[in-house]
Coordinates of C-alpha atoms and ligand atoms in Angstrom, one line a residue:
M895 CA 84.3 140.6 74.3
S896 CA 84.7 137.4 72.6
P897 CA 83.8 136.9 68.8
A898 CA 80.0 135.9 68.1
A899 CA 78.9 132.6 66.7
S900 CA 77.4 134.6 64.2
P901 CA 77.6 138.8 64.5
Q902 CA 74.5 140.6 65.0
I903 CA 74.0 143.0 62.0
L904 CA 73.5 146.3 63.1
D905 CA 70.3 147.3 60.9
G906 CA 70.8 150.7 60.2
K907 CA 68.0 150.4 57.5
A908 CA 65.5 148.9 60.0
L909 CA 66.4 151.9 62.2
A910 CA 65.8 154.0 59.3
Q911 CA 62.3 153.2 58.7
K912 CA 61.3 153.2 62.5
M913 CA 62.4 156.8 63.1
Q914 CA 60.3 157.9 60.1
G915 CA 57.5 156.3 61.3
E916 CA 57.1 157.9 64.7
L917 CA 58.5 161.4 62.8
Q918 CA 55.7 161.2 60.8
A919 CA 53.0 160.9 63.2
E920 CA 54.8 163.9 64.8
I921 CA 54.5 165.4 62.0
A922 CA 50.8 164.8 61.5
T923 CA 50.2 166.1 65.1
L924 CA 51.8 168.6 65.3
A925 CA 51.8 170.5 61.2
P926 CA 47.7 171.6 62.6
Q927 CA 48.9 173.5 65.3
V928 CA 51.6 175.1 63.4
S929 CA 49.6 175.5 60.6
R930 CA 52.2 174.2 58.2
A931 CA 54.9 171.4 57.8
P932 CA 58.2 171.7 58.0
G933 CA 60.8 172.1 55.6
L934 CA 64.0 171.6 54.3
A935 CA 65.9 173.0 51.4
V936 CA 69.0 170.7 49.7
L937 CA 71.4 172.9 47.6
M938 CA 72.9 170.8 44.9
V939 CA 75.1 171.9 42.4
G940 CA 76.4 170.6 39.2
E941 CA 75.5 166.7 38.4
N942 CA 77.5 164.7 40.4
P943 CA 75.7 161.4 39.9
A944 CA 75.9 160.2 43.2
S945 CA 75.3 163.3 45.0
A946 CA 72.2 163.4 42.7
V947 CA 71.4 159.8 44.0
Y948 CA 71.6 161.1 47.2
V949 CA 69.6 164.1 46.9
R950 CA 67.2 162.7 45.2
N951 CA 66.3 159.8 48.2
K952 CA 67.0 162.7 51.0
E953 CA 63.8 164.5 48.7
L954 CA 62.0 161.2 48.9
A955 CA 62.0 160.7 52.5
C956 CA 61.3 164.0 53.3
E957 CA 57.9 163.5 51.1
K958 CA 57.0 160.2 52.7
I959 CA 56.9 161.4 56.2
G960 CA 55.5 165.2 55.2
I961 CA 58.4 167.5 55.1
N962 CA 58.3 169.9 52.2
S963 CA 61.7 169.5 50.6
F964 CA 62.7 172.7 48.4
G965 CA 65.0 171.4 46.1
C966 CA 67.5 174.0 44.7
H967 CA 69.4 172.5 42.1
F968 CA 71.6 174.6 40.3
P969 CA 73.6 174.6 36.8
E970 CA 77.9 173.7 37.2
H971 CA 78.9 177.0 36.9
T972 CA 76.4 178.9 39.7
S973 CA 79.0 181.8 41.2
Q974 CA 80.1 181.8 44.9
E975 CA 77.8 184.8 45.4
E976 CA 75.0 184.2 43.8
L977 CA 74.5 180.9 46.1
E978 CA 75.3 182.7 49.2
A979 CA 72.3 185.0 48.5
V980 CA 70.1 181.9 47.9
I981 CA 70.8 180.7 51.2
Q982 CA 70.4 184.3 52.5
D983 CA 66.9 183.9 51.1
L984 CA 66.6 180.9 52.9
N985 CA 67.7 181.7 56.2
Q986 CA 65.0 184.9 56.2
D987 CA 62.5 182.2 54.4
P988 CA 59.8 181.3 57.7
R989 CA 58.5 178.0 55.7
V990 CA 62.3 176.8 56.2
D991 CA 63.5 174.6 59.4
G992 CA 66.6 173.3 57.8
I993 CA 69.0 174.2 55.2
L994 CA 72.0 171.3 53.6
V995 CA 74.5 171.7 51.1
Q996 CA 74.9 168.8 49.0
L997 CA 79.0 167.9 49.2
P998 CA 81.4 167.8 47.3
L999 CA 80.8 171.3 45.0
P1000 CA 82.5 171.8 42.2
P1001 CA 85.9 173.1 42.6
H1002 CA 85.8 176.7 42.1
L1003 CA 83.4 177.2 44.7
D1004 CA 84.1 177.9 48.8
A1005 CA 82.4 174.9 50.6
V1006 CA 83.3 176.1 53.8
A1007 CA 82.4 179.8 53.4
L1008 CA 78.9 178.6 52.0
L1009 CA 78.2 176.2 55.1
H1010 CA 79.2 179.3 57.3
T1011 CA 76.5 181.3 55.3
I1012 CA 73.8 178.8 56.7
A1013 CA 72.1 180.4 60.2
P1014 CA 73.0 177.9 63.2
E1015 CA 69.7 177.6 63.6
K1016 CA 68.9 176.2 60.3
D1017 CA 72.1 173.8 59.8
A1018 CA 69.9 170.4 59.3
D1019 CA 73.5 168.9 58.2
G1020 CA 75.1 169.9 61.9
L1021 CA 78.5 171.5 60.4
H1022 CA 78.3 175.3 61.0
P1023 CA 81.0 175.9 63.3
V1024 CA 78.0 177.4 66.3
N1025 CA 77.1 173.3 66.1
L1026 CA 80.8 172.0 65.8
G1027 CA 81.4 174.3 68.8
H1028 CA 78.5 172.7 70.9
L1029 CA 79.5 169.5 69.9
V1030 CA 83.2 170.4 71.4
R1031 CA 81.7 171.7 74.9
G1032 CA 78.7 168.9 74.6
E1033 CA 76.1 171.3 74.8
A1034 CA 73.3 170.4 73.0
G1035 CA 72.6 171.7 69.4
L1036 CA 72.3 170.5 65.9
R1037 CA 74.8 167.0 65.3
S1038 CA 76.0 166.3 62.2
C1039 CA 74.1 163.5 60.7
T1040 CA 76.5 160.5 60.0
P1041 CA 78.0 160.4 63.3
A1042 CA 74.6 161.3 65.2
G1043 CA 73.3 158.1 63.0
V1044 CA 76.6 156.0 63.8
M1045 CA 75.6 157.0 67.8
R1046 CA 71.2 156.5 67.8
L1047 CA 72.3 152.9 65.8
L1048 CA 74.7 152.0 69.0
T1049 CA 72.2 152.9 71.4
E1050 CA 69.3 151.3 69.6
Y1051 CA 71.2 148.3 70.4
N1052 CA 71.9 148.8 73.7
L1053 CA 75.6 148.7 73.3
E1054 CA 78.1 150.2 76.3
L1055 CA 80.7 152.3 75.3
A1056 CA 81.8 154.0 78.7
G1057 CA 85.4 152.5 79.0
K1058 CA 85.5 151.1 76.0
T1059 CA 88.5 151.5 73.6
A1060 CA 87.6 153.4 70.0
V1061 CA 89.2 153.8 67.1
V1062 CA 87.9 155.9 64.0
L1063 CA 89.5 155.9 60.8
G1064 CA 89.2 159.1 59.6
R1065 CA 89.3 162.6 60.4
S1066 CA 86.9 164.1 58.0
I1067 CA 85.0 166.9 59.3
L1068 CA 81.9 165.5 57.9
V1069 CA 82.3 162.0 60.1
G1070 CA 85.7 161.1 62.2
K1071 CA 86.1 164.1 64.1
P1072 CA 82.7 165.2 65.5
L1073 CA 82.3 161.0 65.6
A1074 CA 85.4 160.7 67.6
L1075 CA 83.8 163.4 69.8
M1076 CA 81.1 161.7 70.4
L1077 CA 82.2 158.1 71.4
L1078 CA 84.4 160.7 74.0
E1079 CA 80.9 161.9 74.7
K1080 CA 79.7 158.9 76.1
N1081 CA 83.5 158.2 77.7
A1082 CA 84.8 156.0 75.1
T1083 CA 88.7 156.1 74.9
V1084 CA 89.2 157.3 71.7
T1085 CA 92.0 156.9 68.9
I1086 CA 91.7 158.8 66.0
A1087 CA 93.6 157.5 63.0
H1088 CA 94.3 159.1 59.6
S1089 CA 96.5 158.5 56.3
H1090 CA 99.8 159.5 58.5
T1091 CA 98.9 157.0 61.1
R1092 CA 102.2 154.6 61.3
N1093 CA 101.5 150.5 61.9
L1094 CA 97.5 150.6 61.6
A1095 CA 96.5 147.2 62.3
D1096 CA 98.2 147.1 65.3
L1097 CA 96.1 149.9 66.5
T1098 CA 92.8 148.4 65.5
R1099 CA 93.0 145.5 66.6
Q1100 CA 92.9 147.3 70.0
A1101 CA 89.9 148.5 69.0
D1102 CA 86.6 147.1 70.8
I1103 CA 84.8 149.7 68.6
L1104 CA 86.1 150.1 64.9
V1105 CA 84.6 153.0 63.1
A1106 CA 85.9 153.2 59.1
A1107 CA 85.0 156.3 57.4
I1108 CA 87.8 156.8 54.8
G1109 CA 86.4 156.5 51.6
K1110 CA 89.2 152.9 50.5
P1111 CA 86.6 149.8 49.6
Q1112 CA 87.1 147.0 52.1
L1113 CA 90.8 148.2 53.4
V1114 CA 90.3 146.6 56.5
T1115 CA 90.3 143.0 56.6
A1116 CA 90.1 140.2 59.2
D1117 CA 94.0 140.5 60.2
M1118 CA 92.8 144.1 61.4
V1119 CA 90.4 143.5 64.2
K1120 CA 90.3 142.1 67.7
P1121 CA 87.8 139.2 68.0
G1122 CA 84.5 140.1 69.7
A1123 CA 85.1 144.1 68.3
I1124 CA 81.9 146.0 67.1
V1125 CA 82.8 147.5 63.3
I1126 CA 80.8 149.9 61.9
D1127 CA 81.4 150.8 58.2
V1128 CA 81.0 154.3 57.2
G1129 CA 81.8 153.7 53.5
I1130 CA 80.5 153.8 51.0
N1131 CA 82.6 153.2 47.9
R1132 CA 81.1 152.4 44.4
I1133 CA 83.6 149.4 42.7
S1134 CA 83.4 147.8 39.2
L1135 CA 83.1 143.4 39.0
P1136 CA 84.8 141.6 36.6
D1137 CA 81.6 141.4 34.2
G1138 CA 81.2 145.7 34.3
K1139 CA 78.2 145.7 37.0
A1140 CA 79.2 147.7 39.5
K1141 CA 78.5 147.3 43.4
L1142 CA 78.6 149.6 46.5
V1143 CA 80.9 148.3 48.9
G1144 CA 82.2 149.7 52.8
D1145 CA 85.5 150.7 53.9
V1146 CA 85.3 147.1 55.6
D1147 CA 85.7 143.7 53.7
F1148 CA 82.4 142.5 55.4
D1149 CA 82.9 139.0 54.4
T1150 CA 86.2 138.4 56.1
V1151 CA 85.6 140.6 59.2
A1152 CA 82.2 139.5 60.0
P1153 CA 82.7 136.0 61.4
L1154 CA 85.2 137.8 63.6
A1155 CA 82.9 140.8 64.9
S1156 CA 80.0 140.6 67.4
Y1157 CA 78.3 143.6 65.9
I1158 CA 78.6 145.0 62.5
T1159 CA 76.9 147.5 60.1
P1160 CA 76.8 146.3 56.7
V1161 CA 77.2 148.6 53.1
P1162 CA 74.5 149.1 52.1
G1163 CA 71.9 149.5 54.7
G1164 CA 73.9 150.6 58.1
I1165 CA 75.2 153.7 58.4
G1166 CA 73.8 155.6 54.9
P1167 CA 69.8 155.0 55.6
M1168 CA 71.2 156.5 59.4
T1169 CA 72.2 159.3 58.2
V1170 CA 69.3 160.3 56.6
A1171 CA 67.1 159.7 59.3
M1172 CA 69.0 161.8 61.2
L1173 CA 68.6 164.6 58.9
L1174 CA 64.9 164.4 58.8
Q1175 CA 65.0 164.4 62.8
N1176 CA 67.5 167.7 62.6
T1177 CA 64.8 169.0 60.7
V1178 CA 62.1 168.3 62.9
A1179 CA 63.9 169.5 65.8
S1180 CA 65.0 173.1 64.2
Y1181 CA 60.7 172.9 63.1
L1182 CA 60.1 172.7 66.6
K1183 CA 62.5 175.0 67.9
Q1184 CA 61.4 178.1 65.7
W1185 CA 57.4 177.2 66.5
A1186 CA 58.3 177.1 69.9
A1187 CA 59.9 180.9 69.7
G1188 CA 56.7 181.8 67.7
T1189 CA 58.4 182.5 64.2
Ligands
LIG2043 N1 77.3 156.8 55.2 C1 77.1 157.9 54.9 O1 76.1 158.4 55.1 C2 78.1 158.9 54.8 C3 78.4 159.8 54.8 C4 79.7 160.6 54.7 C5 80.7 160.1 53.9 N2 80.3 158.6 53.6 C6 81.9 157.7 53.1 O2 82.2 158.0 54.1 C7 83.8 158.0 53.6 C8 84.5 158.7 54.4 O3 84.1 159.6 54.0 P1 84.7 160.8 54.5 O4 83.5 162.7 53.8 O5 85.1 161.3 56.0 O6 85.8 161.0 53.3 P2 86.7 161.9 53.3 O7 86.8 163.6 53.9 O8 87.7 162.0 52.5 O9 88.0 161.8 54.9 C9 89.1 160.7 54.5 C10 89.6 160.6 55.5 O10 90.4 159.6 56.0 C11 91.5 159.3 55.9 N3 92.6 157.9 55.1 C12 92.6 157.9 54.2 N4 93.3 157.0 53.6 C13 93.6 156.8 54.6 C14 94.1 155.3 55.7 N5 94.6 154.2 54.1 N6 94.4 154.9 56.7 C15 94.1 155.3 57.3 N7 93.0 156.5 56.9 C16 92.7 157.1 55.8 C17 92.2 160.3 55.8 O11 93.1 161.1 56.0 P3 94.0 162.1 55.9 O12 92.9 163.4 56.5 O13 95.3 161.9 56.5 O14 93.6 162.5 54.3 C18 90.9 161.2 56.2 O15 91.0 161.8 57.4 C19 83.8 158.0 52.3 O16 83.2 156.6 51.8 C20 82.2 158.2 52.5 O17 81.4 158.3 51.0 C21 79.2 158.2 54.0

């Protein structure tokens, strides 16, 4: 790969809009046959302002394409038992195809136990161990939305992954680990880096595909990137500008890295909208599965 004169932007916003249009048409055709629209329940606890924005965006996206959203917003002090009971009810509710717990949760709550309470077939975020197990085994199942969004974007631009060297920065269960498995599934040679990784730049400079999912604003700089690399920026960080205004930036220093890259995702407008599109797609997939099963 050689550096592009100007990199191609991997436009997650445009692809997410296209996918939403397709899902909207699919729902319009299916809903009369199924006798109901698909349903997504988003559980949010407390008043985390960033979470409130994400939840609102997800609910608006549902509304736009014809998915019923069941907003379940609870006060900060809600107990683990109360939330587990809500999830059990949603598991049984035939109007609900997907359930999502918006993270992070207040510290007194056990997020993992809540995720395990969700019925695997309604696990819209693909984080239940059953779905993660399917991913490890390369079997069909609900896939985690952010890494699935990265893969869908790479596919849209016909980017060949087989035999390529991929370096994933970050090993969270939400992004880094599942994404590494998905890249491996496409026959990339994958390395995962984390906060204990030594000589990070030596590693990242070998990457044909470099993914940053670490939550450190603009940590990836030009000296860390191989010319011609495909650079995927999952990070979303809010920084304060000297004039006091806030700005969203990724984990990649876009201005210095973009001239070197062959393809790069912007922040905002890259992986963020793809995550929402994959959530909607997972919900519709579960809806179809429930319908096929006669429930
Ligand atoms: N676009 C989207 O829709 C979307 C969705 C989810 C997340 N995000 C964003 O993606 C970023 C990562 O999210 P996350 O949930 O995966 O975060 P996380 O759970 O905090 O995990 C961060 C990972 O980065 C690693 N890390 C931290 N500093 C590092 C460094 N200097 N060098 C190498 N690795 C380092 C950590 O290593 P250790 O494991 O050793 O601690 C950890 O594995 C955040 O900015 C988040 O807002 C975006």
